[in-house]
Amino acid sequence: MVSTSHGSPAKSLTAITVIPQFPQNPKTLILHKCKTSRDLNQVHAHLIKTRLLLNPSISENLLESAALILPNAMDYALSIFRNLEQPDALAYNIIIRSLTFKQSPLNALALFIEMVGNSALPDEFTFSSVLKACSRLRALREGEQVHAYIVKCGFKANGFVLNTLIHMYASCGELEVARQVFDDLPERNVMSWNSMMAGYVKNERWGEVVELFQRLLELDIGFDEVTLISVLTACGRVANLELGEWIGEYVRANGLKGNIAMVTTLVDMYAKCGRVDKARRIFDRMDRRDVVSWSAMISGYSQANRCREAIDLFHDMQKANVDPNEVTMVSVLYCCGVLGALDTGKWVDFYIKKKKMKLTVTLGTALIDFYAKCGCMDDSVEVFDRMPSVNVFSWTALIQGLASNGQGKRALEYFNLMQEKNIKPNDVTFIAVFSACRHAGLVNEARNLFASMSKDFGIEPRIEHYGSMVDILGRAGLIEEAYQFVRNMRIQPNAVVWRTLLASCRAMKNVEMGEEALQQIIRLETPHSGDYILLSNIYASAGRREDALRVRNQMRENRIKKVASGCSVIQLDGVIYEFFAENMVCPHSEEVYNATHDMMKQIEAAGYVPNTADGRLDAEEDDMQQTSVSHHSEKLAIAFGLIRTRPGTTLRISKNLRVCTDCHNATKMISKVFNREIIVRDWNRFHHFKEGSCSCNDYW
Ligand code: ZN
Ligand code: ZN
């Protein structure tokens, strides 16, 4: 509304339609008025009619409008460009720039060559665009030619061009050359430093990023938010908490908290430095969070193996209506796998299908691994089959999944298939393959594979491979061969290898070798309570009660702590429930203990006898707390599952320790008495309990 200067009541004004006075000032006019390609057509027609198109500044403006303002108008812009009689550098610039960013950097490069051929002189903007095109294409050879041309055209001191040159070399992985350009810069501004740092970031040379920033501070050049984001990212990767905190403080003191990317990087830095709770506090205080912020926090929890919290936060993210991206989903799937949270992971799979997201190798492999860890091998294979492309990691995840689900033979079939497809296995693949041999008791295959590892595939066995071999031999009862194998290892056996041998000694009741194994473990590292318990068990099973007691007293005197306390997880209707041994705090105490009591009574009536003698000496045994075997965490979880689900529903439990003998017997009985399938994943394999027996055939 317009008011007059006299302060008199405003007259009612009739609306005047402004008729666009076409080319009074076509320059601003075209850029502002053209919102659709129809507008552009009209302007274009008008310019032709009035012959104004012959004026280069006007035609270039039309070009710019077409190329930059309108989406998908690149072809239109190109057709205008092609009709220009003698396009000058400006016109070339517009098209080269648009091609670089919009359609095809390759065409941008071609046009640049044409431009040089037509002796239109490139300016700094041309060089900057064409270098960016080279970066995008990782076209080092072409980039070098442009570099030479820059020198020839006298731009070798142009900071703007040289910064893009640094970026180009860094994108092509030529960091040393990039650094040379940087070091030779006549004048370095923040932009130059940022370009160099971004190059190091892109090539994951985190140490150099930090180093460069420290030099920047020494020289007192100043920095901006782009610098800080690079440095914070690096701090997270090299766990430089001190510098990270310094930047955090700077961000706080300088009121940069509104920069969502900056604060997200701060969250990421704290999480990667192991300060997950601090990261969470910053995350909670953010005014706005985008998918990157949520992902940073979720993967922070997942990397810290705080999977429960990762999933809870993911549910919050869903409530906040933020769509997850690939990074979020990979973290979430990992956590679902660890927890056995089938519902949540399935939701992710469903979401990928619903949104028709591309099943990338990373995402697909995460899904394979997740389903395998939940004991759903059919789904795992189905994902593998529907992936448009797979790599060695996908094959390995599948082979490992089959192996730990007791399908050792099938795992080896896939291993053979993988070689037929000319995918070269890596060292992790062999761990999966040995795991298959172990679970299926395939000793000969394992021996042959171990020999062919270095011979045919050029992979030197690592300590893990040796350990697997010892395990395979030990489990097959070939304890002497296992011992000789350890003695003849090409690298020093570590405590894990001796521990594996110790475990085999237990099964074979071999006292002498067990004693030596424990001696070796003590020599190499601080022993676990499990080591003493194993030796004590060996004595007990050989009828040497006195020695068994002596070892246990020794353990108590030396105050050997348990590695971890037993924890079992069950997911029901999307909610994750955790159970600990009875002494731990449990939100469902009353209900859970009653259910467990009833469950145990029923299986006892069916003939189950608690095996306290062996169970007392096993995984969840705890001397101080005297946890009774009937309250081992998986029993609590199973009892809870029984009362909270419909009859016949399969129960899926995951557990952080090895299943003890007593729980194994009890679960077999439960599967029969309650007519349930129960799938328990312990720390290294699956037990599919059904109709009173287990898929592991009591060998685990
Ligand atoms: Zn148990
Ligand atoms: Zn079993």
XYZ file of C-alpha atoms and ligand atoms in Angstrom:
702
model
C 0.000 0.000 0.000
C 1.262 3.440 -0.890
C 0.667 6.382 1.425
C 1.059 9.954 0.441
C 3.455 12.313 2.069
C 0.661 14.626 3.175
C -0.647 12.173 5.648
C -4.099 12.395 4.125
C -6.131 9.240 3.964
C -4.899 7.121 1.141
C -7.078 7.237 -1.911
C -8.238 3.926 -3.134
C -5.788 3.184 -5.873
C -6.699 1.227 -8.915
C -4.285 -1.566 -9.476
C -1.994 -0.901 -12.346
C -0.716 -3.903 -14.196
C 2.868 -3.344 -15.116
C 3.374 -4.469 -18.661
C 6.888 -5.778 -18.910
C 8.739 -3.305 -21.012
C 10.848 -5.820 -22.712
C 14.356 -4.978 -23.421
C 14.825 -1.790 -21.473
C 17.249 -3.637 -19.374
C 17.280 -7.153 -20.632
C 20.189 -8.117 -18.444
C 18.346 -8.128 -15.141
C 15.065 -8.752 -16.822
C 15.794 -12.163 -18.218
C 17.382 -13.478 -15.067
C 14.545 -12.314 -12.894
C 11.516 -12.999 -14.973
C 12.282 -16.424 -16.315
C 10.945 -18.984 -13.919
C 9.822 -21.560 -16.448
C 11.039 -22.590 -19.864
C 7.881 -21.006 -21.301
C 8.995 -17.616 -19.991
C 12.357 -18.256 -21.501
C 10.822 -19.133 -24.857
C 8.913 -15.851 -24.877
C 11.960 -13.793 -24.041
C 13.987 -15.696 -26.565
C 11.423 -15.083 -29.313
C 11.287 -11.423 -28.427
C 15.044 -11.066 -28.558
C 15.158 -12.674 -31.967
C 12.342 -10.453 -33.245
C 14.014 -7.290 -32.028
C 17.462 -8.486 -33.168
C 18.678 -7.842 -29.660
C 20.058 -11.332 -29.555
C 22.921 -10.085 -31.675
C 24.122 -8.091 -28.714
C 26.557 -10.408 -26.931
C 25.810 -9.185 -23.437
C 22.121 -9.854 -23.975
C 22.558 -13.216 -25.588
C 24.912 -14.277 -22.836
C 22.355 -13.266 -20.306
C 19.775 -15.409 -22.001
C 22.281 -18.209 -22.008
C 22.974 -17.822 -18.339
C 19.273 -17.802 -17.557
C 18.763 -20.989 -19.482
C 21.839 -22.750 -18.175
C 21.807 -21.796 -14.539
C 18.354 -20.739 -13.484
C 16.106 -23.317 -14.987
C 16.429 -26.935 -14.100
C 16.863 -29.296 -17.063
C 17.234 -26.415 -19.533
C 20.756 -27.347 -20.459
C 19.794 -28.540 -23.927
C 17.984 -25.280 -24.497
C 21.054 -23.347 -23.400
C 23.251 -25.423 -25.671
C 21.000 -24.727 -28.642
C 21.198 -20.976 -27.972
C 24.947 -21.304 -27.614
C 25.286 -23.201 -30.866
C 23.431 -20.404 -32.671
C 25.810 -17.712 -31.482
C 27.925 -16.510 -34.360
C 31.150 -16.085 -32.509
C 30.838 -17.068 -28.884
C 33.314 -15.204 -26.720
C 35.013 -16.334 -23.504
C 32.017 -15.264 -21.444
C 29.619 -17.425 -23.402
C 32.001 -20.360 -23.213
C 32.365 -19.827 -19.491
C 28.656 -19.986 -18.905
C 28.266 -23.235 -20.774
C 31.430 -24.848 -19.415
C 30.428 -23.965 -15.885
C 26.909 -25.300 -16.342
C 28.117 -28.479 -17.972
C 30.587 -29.067 -15.171
C 28.000 -28.873 -12.469
C 24.814 -29.909 -14.156
C 25.184 -32.404 -16.849
C 28.459 -33.717 -17.906
C 31.944 -32.625 -16.920
C 33.222 -34.610 -19.884
C 31.346 -32.330 -22.287
C 32.666 -29.340 -20.370
C 36.168 -30.565 -21.040
C 35.412 -31.082 -24.729
C 33.993 -27.573 -24.981
C 37.097 -26.158 -23.332
C 39.248 -27.808 -25.964
C 36.968 -26.350 -28.644
C 37.252 -22.942 -27.007
C 41.038 -23.045 -27.077
C 40.878 -24.169 -30.715
C 38.641 -21.209 -31.577
C 41.176 -18.925 -29.907
C 38.657 -17.574 -27.451
C 40.843 -16.592 -24.535
C 39.937 -18.354 -21.297
C 39.792 -16.281 -18.144
C 40.103 -17.284 -14.509
C 36.491 -18.468 -14.385
C 37.011 -20.732 -17.366
C 40.046 -22.294 -15.740
C 38.298 -22.713 -12.452
C 35.332 -24.454 -14.137
C 37.377 -26.696 -16.336
C 39.620 -27.706 -13.431
C 36.531 -28.626 -11.460
C 35.413 -30.731 -14.408
C 38.797 -32.497 -14.292
C 38.386 -33.045 -10.538
C 35.006 -34.615 -11.039
C 36.350 -36.889 -13.728
C 39.574 -37.585 -11.820
C 41.124 -36.668 -15.178
C 44.692 -36.085 -14.100
C 46.266 -36.012 -17.573
C 43.797 -33.400 -18.832
C 44.205 -31.499 -15.569
C 47.944 -31.333 -16.106
C 47.405 -29.992 -19.610
C 45.107 -27.307 -18.249
C 47.784 -26.526 -15.677
C 50.334 -26.023 -18.446
C 47.890 -23.788 -20.293
C 47.284 -21.744 -17.146
C 51.014 -21.048 -16.940
C 51.097 -20.222 -20.649
C 48.190 -17.782 -20.328
C 49.905 -16.037 -17.444
C 47.575 -17.129 -14.637
C 50.251 -18.833 -12.581
C 49.970 -16.245 -9.849
C 46.198 -16.125 -9.795
C 45.160 -17.351 -6.347
C 41.627 -18.150 -7.419
C 42.807 -20.413 -10.229
C 45.576 -21.997 -8.169
C 43.178 -22.929 -5.369
C 41.119 -24.870 -7.873
C 44.322 -26.409 -9.166
C 45.141 -27.654 -5.651
C 41.662 -29.089 -5.478
C 42.087 -30.796 -8.858
C 45.389 -32.460 -7.945
C 44.050 -33.547 -4.558
C 40.924 -35.031 -6.153
C 43.133 -37.041 -8.468
C 45.078 -38.321 -5.473
C 48.187 -36.333 -6.396
C 48.635 -34.820 -2.967
C 52.324 -34.150 -3.305
C 51.769 -32.077 -6.441
C 48.859 -30.300 -4.776
C 51.108 -29.524 -1.856
C 53.783 -28.220 -4.228
C 51.287 -25.813 -5.797
C 50.181 -24.784 -2.315
C 53.732 -24.224 -1.080
C 54.582 -22.197 -4.201
C 51.580 -19.910 -3.868
C 52.774 -16.302 -3.851
C 50.081 -15.397 -1.395
C 48.083 -17.834 0.660
C 44.652 -16.880 1.873
C 42.153 -18.896 3.900
C 40.754 -20.292 0.671
C 44.127 -21.777 -0.234
C 44.534 -23.358 3.172
C 41.009 -24.733 2.970
C 41.657 -26.193 -0.475
C 44.780 -27.943 0.722
C 43.060 -29.248 3.850
C 40.068 -30.434 1.856
C 42.514 -32.343 -0.321
C 43.994 -34.082 2.703
C 40.502 -34.782 4.052
C 39.439 -36.300 0.747
C 42.459 -38.600 0.822
C 42.002 -39.391 4.514
C 45.410 -37.956 5.406
C 44.155 -36.829 8.777
C 47.521 -36.204 10.372
C 48.405 -33.658 7.690
C 45.130 -31.806 8.214
C 45.930 -31.311 11.875
C 49.511 -30.373 11.081
C 48.439 -27.805 8.518
C 45.972 -26.272 10.944
C 48.652 -25.953 13.582
C 50.842 -24.113 11.075
C 47.899 -21.917 10.188
C 47.552 -20.967 13.844
C 51.287 -20.285 14.167
C 51.244 -17.999 11.157
C 48.183 -16.267 12.572
C 46.443 -16.238 9.219
C 42.959 -16.779 10.481
C 40.453 -19.422 9.495
C 36.787 -19.829 8.797
C 34.065 -22.360 9.425
C 35.095 -24.460 6.432
C 38.570 -24.814 7.953
C 37.154 -25.848 11.290
C 34.909 -28.516 9.790
C 37.898 -30.088 8.019
C 40.001 -30.019 11.154
C 37.233 -31.371 13.381
C 36.683 -34.255 10.994
C 40.386 -35.036 11.192
C 40.403 -34.755 14.995
C 37.736 -37.442 15.139
C 39.710 -39.774 12.924
C 43.013 -39.436 14.743
C 41.321 -39.158 18.149
C 42.869 -35.752 18.791
C 40.460 -34.835 21.545
C 42.536 -31.934 22.795
C 42.391 -29.990 19.550
C 38.809 -31.095 18.992
C 37.785 -29.670 22.345
C 39.663 -26.474 21.625
C 37.600 -26.042 18.455
C 34.450 -26.980 20.351
C 35.226 -24.195 22.778
C 35.889 -21.793 19.908
C 32.554 -22.693 18.334
C 30.776 -22.027 21.609
C 32.578 -18.766 22.337
C 32.046 -17.402 18.823
C 28.395 -18.225 18.557
C 28.787 -20.671 15.681
C 26.251 -23.066 17.140
C 23.771 -22.186 14.440
C 25.994 -23.808 11.804
C 24.362 -27.199 11.624
C 27.199 -28.785 9.625
C 29.734 -27.497 12.139
C 27.867 -28.767 15.186
C 27.233 -32.095 13.480
C 30.973 -32.465 12.879
C 31.517 -31.619 16.520
C 29.105 -34.398 17.525
C 30.924 -36.754 15.179
C 34.318 -35.749 16.566
C 33.321 -36.366 20.188
C 31.705 -39.692 19.302
C 34.776 -40.860 17.390
C 37.042 -39.814 20.259
C 35.020 -42.085 22.508
C 33.136 -39.261 24.241
C 29.742 -40.515 23.174
C 27.862 -38.955 26.079
C 29.391 -35.561 25.453
C 28.440 -35.940 21.783
C 24.891 -36.714 22.852
C 24.673 -33.629 25.035
C 25.701 -31.433 22.111
C 23.322 -33.304 19.830
C 20.440 -32.769 22.262
C 21.099 -29.048 22.391
C 21.020 -28.564 18.619
C 18.188 -26.297 17.453
C 17.924 -28.072 14.154
C 19.108 -31.503 13.122
C 19.315 -32.883 9.637
C 19.806 -36.465 8.562
C 23.585 -36.034 8.777
C 23.358 -34.985 12.430
C 21.139 -37.940 13.309
C 23.445 -40.299 11.425
C 26.524 -38.942 13.168
C 25.005 -39.601 16.570
C 23.603 -43.009 15.638
C 26.875 -44.204 14.144
C 28.643 -42.772 17.193
C 26.652 -45.145 19.385
C 27.149 -47.989 16.970
C 30.924 -47.534 16.815
C 31.006 -47.498 20.604
C 28.994 -50.721 20.477
C 26.191 -49.017 22.382
C 23.737 -50.611 20.050
C 20.702 -50.343 22.247
C 21.046 -46.551 22.374
C 21.676 -46.393 18.638
C 18.378 -48.138 17.949
C 16.498 -46.014 20.481
C 17.826 -42.889 18.802
C 16.884 -44.271 15.415
C 13.312 -44.637 16.671
C 13.428 -40.999 17.827
C 14.621 -40.053 14.357
C 11.657 -41.843 12.820
C 9.335 -39.993 15.199
C 10.949 -36.719 14.130
C 10.084 -37.630 10.532
C 13.624 -37.422 9.266
C 14.284 -39.831 6.423
C 17.323 -42.005 7.034
C 20.123 -42.155 4.498
C 22.529 -44.926 3.679
C 24.908 -44.072 6.516
C 22.093 -44.200 9.051
C 20.859 -47.487 7.746
C 24.248 -49.173 7.711
C 24.781 -48.214 11.376
C 21.284 -49.273 12.348
C 21.589 -52.615 10.567
C 24.888 -53.288 12.290
C 23.286 -52.637 15.675
C 20.222 -54.710 14.836
C 22.581 -57.549 13.972
C 24.450 -57.249 17.250
C 21.254 -57.129 19.284
C 19.331 -59.578 17.153
C 16.704 -56.866 16.726
C 14.950 -58.482 13.792
C 11.909 -56.165 13.639
C 13.874 -52.944 13.350
C 16.255 -54.349 10.772
C 13.362 -55.692 8.736
C 11.826 -52.238 8.810
C 15.003 -50.879 7.236
C 14.878 -53.539 4.511
C 11.227 -52.726 3.888
C 12.016 -49.026 3.768
C 14.721 -49.553 1.144
C 12.247 -51.463 -1.007
C 9.426 -48.982 -0.459
C 11.535 -45.982 -1.348
C 13.114 -47.895 -4.230
C 16.514 -46.964 -2.877
C 19.534 -48.263 -4.671
C 20.844 -51.346 -2.953
C 24.492 -50.339 -2.926
C 27.203 -52.830 -2.101
C 27.662 -51.302 1.346
C 23.974 -51.307 2.163
C 23.361 -54.765 0.725
C 26.307 -56.222 2.585
C 25.035 -54.670 5.818
C 21.670 -56.344 5.177
C 23.265 -59.739 4.462
C 25.212 -59.485 7.681
C 22.186 -58.353 9.665
C 19.934 -61.187 8.500
C 22.695 -63.711 9.048
C 23.257 -62.475 12.590
C 19.531 -62.834 13.245
C 19.652 -66.417 12.037
C 17.537 -65.674 8.936
C 19.824 -67.197 6.333
C 17.118 -67.404 3.670
C 16.616 -63.643 3.796
C 20.347 -63.150 3.800
C 20.757 -65.165 0.604
C 17.751 -63.404 -0.921
C 19.399 -60.002 -0.363
C 22.629 -61.293 -1.866
C 20.738 -62.486 -4.948
C 18.951 -59.199 -5.475
C 22.027 -57.001 -5.145
C 22.903 -55.444 -8.513
C 26.586 -55.748 -7.744
C 28.523 -57.514 -5.021
C 32.145 -57.417 -3.927
C 34.432 -59.564 -1.834
C 32.914 -58.162 1.371
C 29.411 -59.209 0.325
C 30.591 -62.738 -0.459
C 32.471 -62.889 2.816
C 29.446 -61.733 4.823
C 27.348 -64.416 3.173
C 29.918 -67.178 3.724
C 30.402 -66.115 7.337
C 26.634 -66.038 7.847
C 26.152 -69.522 6.464
C 29.045 -70.794 8.559
C 27.814 -69.417 11.849
C 24.314 -70.680 11.100
C 25.624 -74.218 10.889
C 25.524 -74.454 7.090
C 29.230 -75.097 6.692
C 28.969 -77.139 3.497
C 26.794 -74.550 1.806
C 29.257 -71.856 2.884
C 32.044 -73.713 1.119
C 29.882 -74.078 -1.988
C 29.539 -70.303 -2.077
C 33.280 -70.002 -1.565
C 33.808 -72.130 -4.675
C 31.186 -70.175 -6.589
C 32.954 -66.958 -5.634
C 36.149 -68.207 -7.209
C 34.284 -69.271 -10.335
C 33.083 -65.669 -10.575
C 36.701 -64.560 -10.334
C 36.272 -62.683 -7.084
C 39.531 -62.962 -5.199
C 39.023 -63.899 -1.549
C 40.761 -61.764 1.064
C 42.081 -62.659 4.492
C 38.687 -62.092 6.104
C 37.070 -64.467 3.620
C 39.409 -67.160 4.868
C 38.370 -66.520 8.462
C 34.784 -67.088 7.325
C 35.789 -70.199 5.403
C 37.590 -71.659 8.426
C 34.591 -70.851 10.526
C 32.536 -72.920 8.069
C 34.968 -75.799 8.378
C 34.900 -75.518 12.157
C 31.135 -75.607 12.485
C 30.789 -78.434 10.001
C 33.773 -80.398 11.307
C 35.475 -80.390 7.888
C 39.055 -81.066 8.937
C 40.517 -82.174 5.620
C 39.035 -79.237 3.734
C 40.456 -76.897 6.362
C 43.947 -78.405 6.088
C 43.891 -78.014 2.299
C 42.533 -74.471 2.414
C 45.125 -73.449 4.957
C 47.862 -74.705 2.671
C 46.394 -73.045 -0.414
C 45.902 -69.689 1.310
C 49.459 -68.516 0.817
C 50.307 -70.871 -2.040
C 47.396 -70.063 -4.383
C 46.055 -66.768 -3.082
C 49.178 -65.108 -1.778
C 47.639 -64.382 1.618
C 49.973 -64.862 4.566
C 48.044 -66.454 7.442
C 47.466 -64.089 10.341
C 47.215 -65.148 13.949
C 43.422 -65.451 13.539
C 43.854 -68.011 10.770
C 46.234 -70.045 12.890
C 43.780 -69.814 15.768
C 40.959 -71.094 13.563
C 43.066 -74.052 12.488
C 43.912 -74.923 16.097
C 40.238 -74.754 16.932
C 39.247 -76.985 14.026
C 41.838 -79.614 14.923
C 41.030 -79.413 18.615
C 37.312 -79.801 18.093
C 37.914 -82.797 15.886
C 39.737 -84.392 18.806
C 43.111 -84.137 17.039
C 44.645 -82.530 20.079
C 48.187 -83.752 19.422
C 48.115 -82.405 15.868
C 46.749 -79.121 17.207
C 49.601 -78.906 19.699
C 52.210 -79.618 17.036
C 50.542 -77.061 14.792
C 50.915 -74.396 17.494
C 54.523 -75.386 18.076
C 55.315 -75.070 14.360
C 53.560 -71.789 13.703
C 55.533 -69.323 11.602
C 54.567 -66.490 13.921
C 54.536 -66.388 17.718
C 51.316 -67.927 19.046
C 49.392 -65.417 21.141
C 47.226 -65.967 24.179
C 44.133 -66.469 22.034
C 45.738 -69.423 20.256
C 46.759 -71.010 23.556
C 43.311 -70.340 24.938
C 41.799 -72.159 21.979
C 44.063 -75.088 22.666
C 43.119 -74.929 26.343
C 39.451 -75.181 25.419
C 40.156 -78.239 23.293
C 42.057 -79.787 26.178
C 38.953 -79.459 28.225
C 36.860 -81.399 25.779
C 39.585 -84.045 25.497
C 40.318 -84.087 29.251
C 44.007 -83.565 28.508
C 45.480 -82.299 31.787
C 49.150 -81.858 30.855
C 48.563 -79.897 27.723
C 45.966 -77.799 29.528
C 48.487 -76.897 32.206
C 51.033 -75.859 29.623
C 48.462 -73.806 27.750
C 47.513 -71.866 30.881
C 51.200 -71.290 31.676
C 51.666 -69.850 28.199
C 48.614 -67.597 28.559
C 49.875 -66.266 31.891
C 53.269 -65.642 30.291
C 51.721 -63.651 27.455
C 49.019 -61.578 29.098
C 46.780 -61.119 32.116
C 44.637 -64.238 32.099
C 40.839 -64.141 32.123
C 38.761 -65.888 34.724
C 37.623 -68.143 31.877
C 41.159 -69.505 31.493
C 41.283 -70.633 35.119
C 37.771 -71.986 34.905
C 38.740 -74.026 31.854
C 41.767 -75.568 33.554
C 39.745 -76.178 36.680
C 37.162 -77.931 34.536
C 39.832 -80.082 32.930
C 40.989 -81.225 36.383
C 37.419 -81.823 37.482
C 36.578 -83.878 34.425
C 39.748 -85.935 34.935
C 38.569 -86.634 38.489
C 41.195 -84.350 40.080
C 38.839 -82.387 42.353
C 41.659 -81.139 44.592
C 43.503 -79.539 41.698
C 40.269 -78.113 40.347
C 39.670 -76.357 43.660
C 43.267 -75.208 43.880
C 43.055 -73.462 40.497
C 39.819 -71.772 41.460
C 41.309 -70.546 44.739
C 44.305 -69.299 42.820
C 41.961 -67.342 40.598
C 40.207 -65.832 43.583
C 43.475 -64.940 45.304
C 44.777 -63.264 42.187
C 41.502 -61.367 41.989
C 40.975 -62.320 38.371
C 37.922 -60.501 37.147
C 35.317 -61.848 34.817
C 35.542 -60.417 31.334
C 31.899 -59.544 31.075
C 28.728 -60.464 32.817
C 26.094 -62.393 30.982
C 23.556 -60.416 29.060
C 20.789 -61.676 26.801
C 18.573 -59.659 24.522
C 15.166 -60.344 23.051
C 13.180 -58.060 20.756
C 9.391 -58.232 21.004
C 7.130 -55.987 18.933
C 10.031 -53.728 18.113
C 11.033 -53.230 21.730
C 14.405 -54.491 22.887
C 14.557 -56.138 26.301
C 17.859 -56.805 27.978
C 18.331 -59.383 30.700
C 21.228 -59.795 33.054
C 22.021 -62.455 35.606
C 19.812 -62.255 38.676
C 21.901 -59.913 40.756
C 21.551 -57.180 38.186
C 18.868 -54.564 38.112
C 16.002 -55.611 35.903
C 12.921 -53.529 35.171
C 10.697 -56.587 34.845
C 11.933 -58.384 37.936
C 8.777 -59.781 39.460
C 7.107 -60.837 36.252
C 10.322 -62.250 34.820
C 11.318 -64.256 37.879
C 7.844 -65.726 38.253
C 7.810 -66.693 34.601
C 11.274 -68.227 34.900
C 10.241 -70.143 38.003
C 7.146 -71.548 36.261
C 9.120 -72.418 33.163
C 11.757 -74.303 35.143
C 9.097 -76.169 37.116
C 7.461 -77.332 33.910
C 10.621 -78.638 32.317
C 11.665 -80.289 35.554
C 8.342 -82.109 35.522
C 9.266 -83.277 32.017
C 12.544 -84.718 33.234
C 15.071 -81.875 33.129
C 17.705 -82.086 35.840
C 19.707 -78.941 36.588
C 23.341 -79.574 35.748
C 24.813 -77.404 38.437
C 28.108 -79.258 38.597
C 29.178 -78.218 35.144
C 27.024 -75.145 34.817
C 28.440 -73.666 37.981
C 31.814 -73.667 36.366
C 30.776 -72.071 33.151
C 30.322 -68.865 31.312
C 28.073 -66.873 33.599
C 29.380 -68.335 36.780
C 30.377 -65.679 39.211
C 32.002 -66.562 42.485
C 31.169 -63.403 44.337
C 27.534 -63.276 43.432
C 26.764 -66.982 43.491
C 24.397 -66.605 40.577
C 22.239 -69.661 40.340
C 22.173 -71.351 36.963
C 18.408 -71.153 36.799
C 18.764 -67.390 36.580
C 21.243 -67.188 33.753
C 20.270 -64.342 31.499
C 19.093 -66.418 28.532
C 16.673 -68.350 30.754
C 15.161 -65.075 31.903
C 14.897 -63.858 28.316
C 13.314 -67.098 27.109
C 10.795 -67.149 29.987
C 9.883 -63.564 29.211
C 9.520 -64.402 25.532
C 7.236 -67.316 26.356
C 4.735 -65.232 28.334
C 4.818 -62.247 25.982
C 4.260 -63.989 22.634
C 1.564 -66.165 21.128
C 2.029 -69.919 21.346
C 4.157 -71.209 18.504
C 6.051 -67.958 17.924
C 9.764 -68.435 17.310
C 11.888 -66.838 20.035
C 15.137 -65.150 19.079
C 17.663 -64.467 21.769
C 21.126 -63.084 21.447
C 23.678 -63.468 24.146
C 27.109 -61.956 24.713
C 28.796 -65.055 26.157
C 28.961 -68.714 25.302
C 25.851 -70.702 26.195
C 26.530 -72.881 29.231
C 25.809 -76.591 29.296
C 22.911 -76.216 31.656
C 21.188 -73.493 29.658
C 21.743 -75.566 26.514
C 20.051 -78.607 28.086
C 17.256 -76.510 29.517
C 16.587 -74.758 26.212
C 16.368 -78.060 24.374
C 13.775 -79.184 26.910
C 11.888 -75.880 26.704
C 11.658 -76.165 22.916
C 9.972 -79.542 23.381
C 7.733 -78.816 26.366
C 6.471 -75.469 25.073
C 6.608 -76.504 21.422
C 8.642 -73.491 20.359
C 11.512 -72.902 18.041
C 14.150 -70.993 19.930
C 17.117 -69.448 18.186
C 19.935 -68.451 20.477
C 22.954 -66.663 19.144
C 25.876 -66.746 21.503
C 29.191 -64.993 21.026
C 30.245 -67.119 18.129
C 27.456 -69.213 16.705
C 23.766 -70.017 16.444
C 21.772 -72.652 18.223
C 18.488 -73.482 16.550
C 16.520 -75.354 19.214
C 13.571 -77.385 18.003
C 11.617 -80.338 19.370
C 14.114 -81.074 22.085
C 17.337 -80.917 20.102
C 19.753 -78.304 18.844
C 21.265 -77.665 15.431
C 24.754 -77.707 16.921
C 24.355 -81.357 17.918
C 25.575 -80.412 21.382
C 28.933 -79.411 20.074
C 29.770 -75.747 20.338
Zn 23.672 -70.652 31.400
Zn 23.302 -75.809 20.480
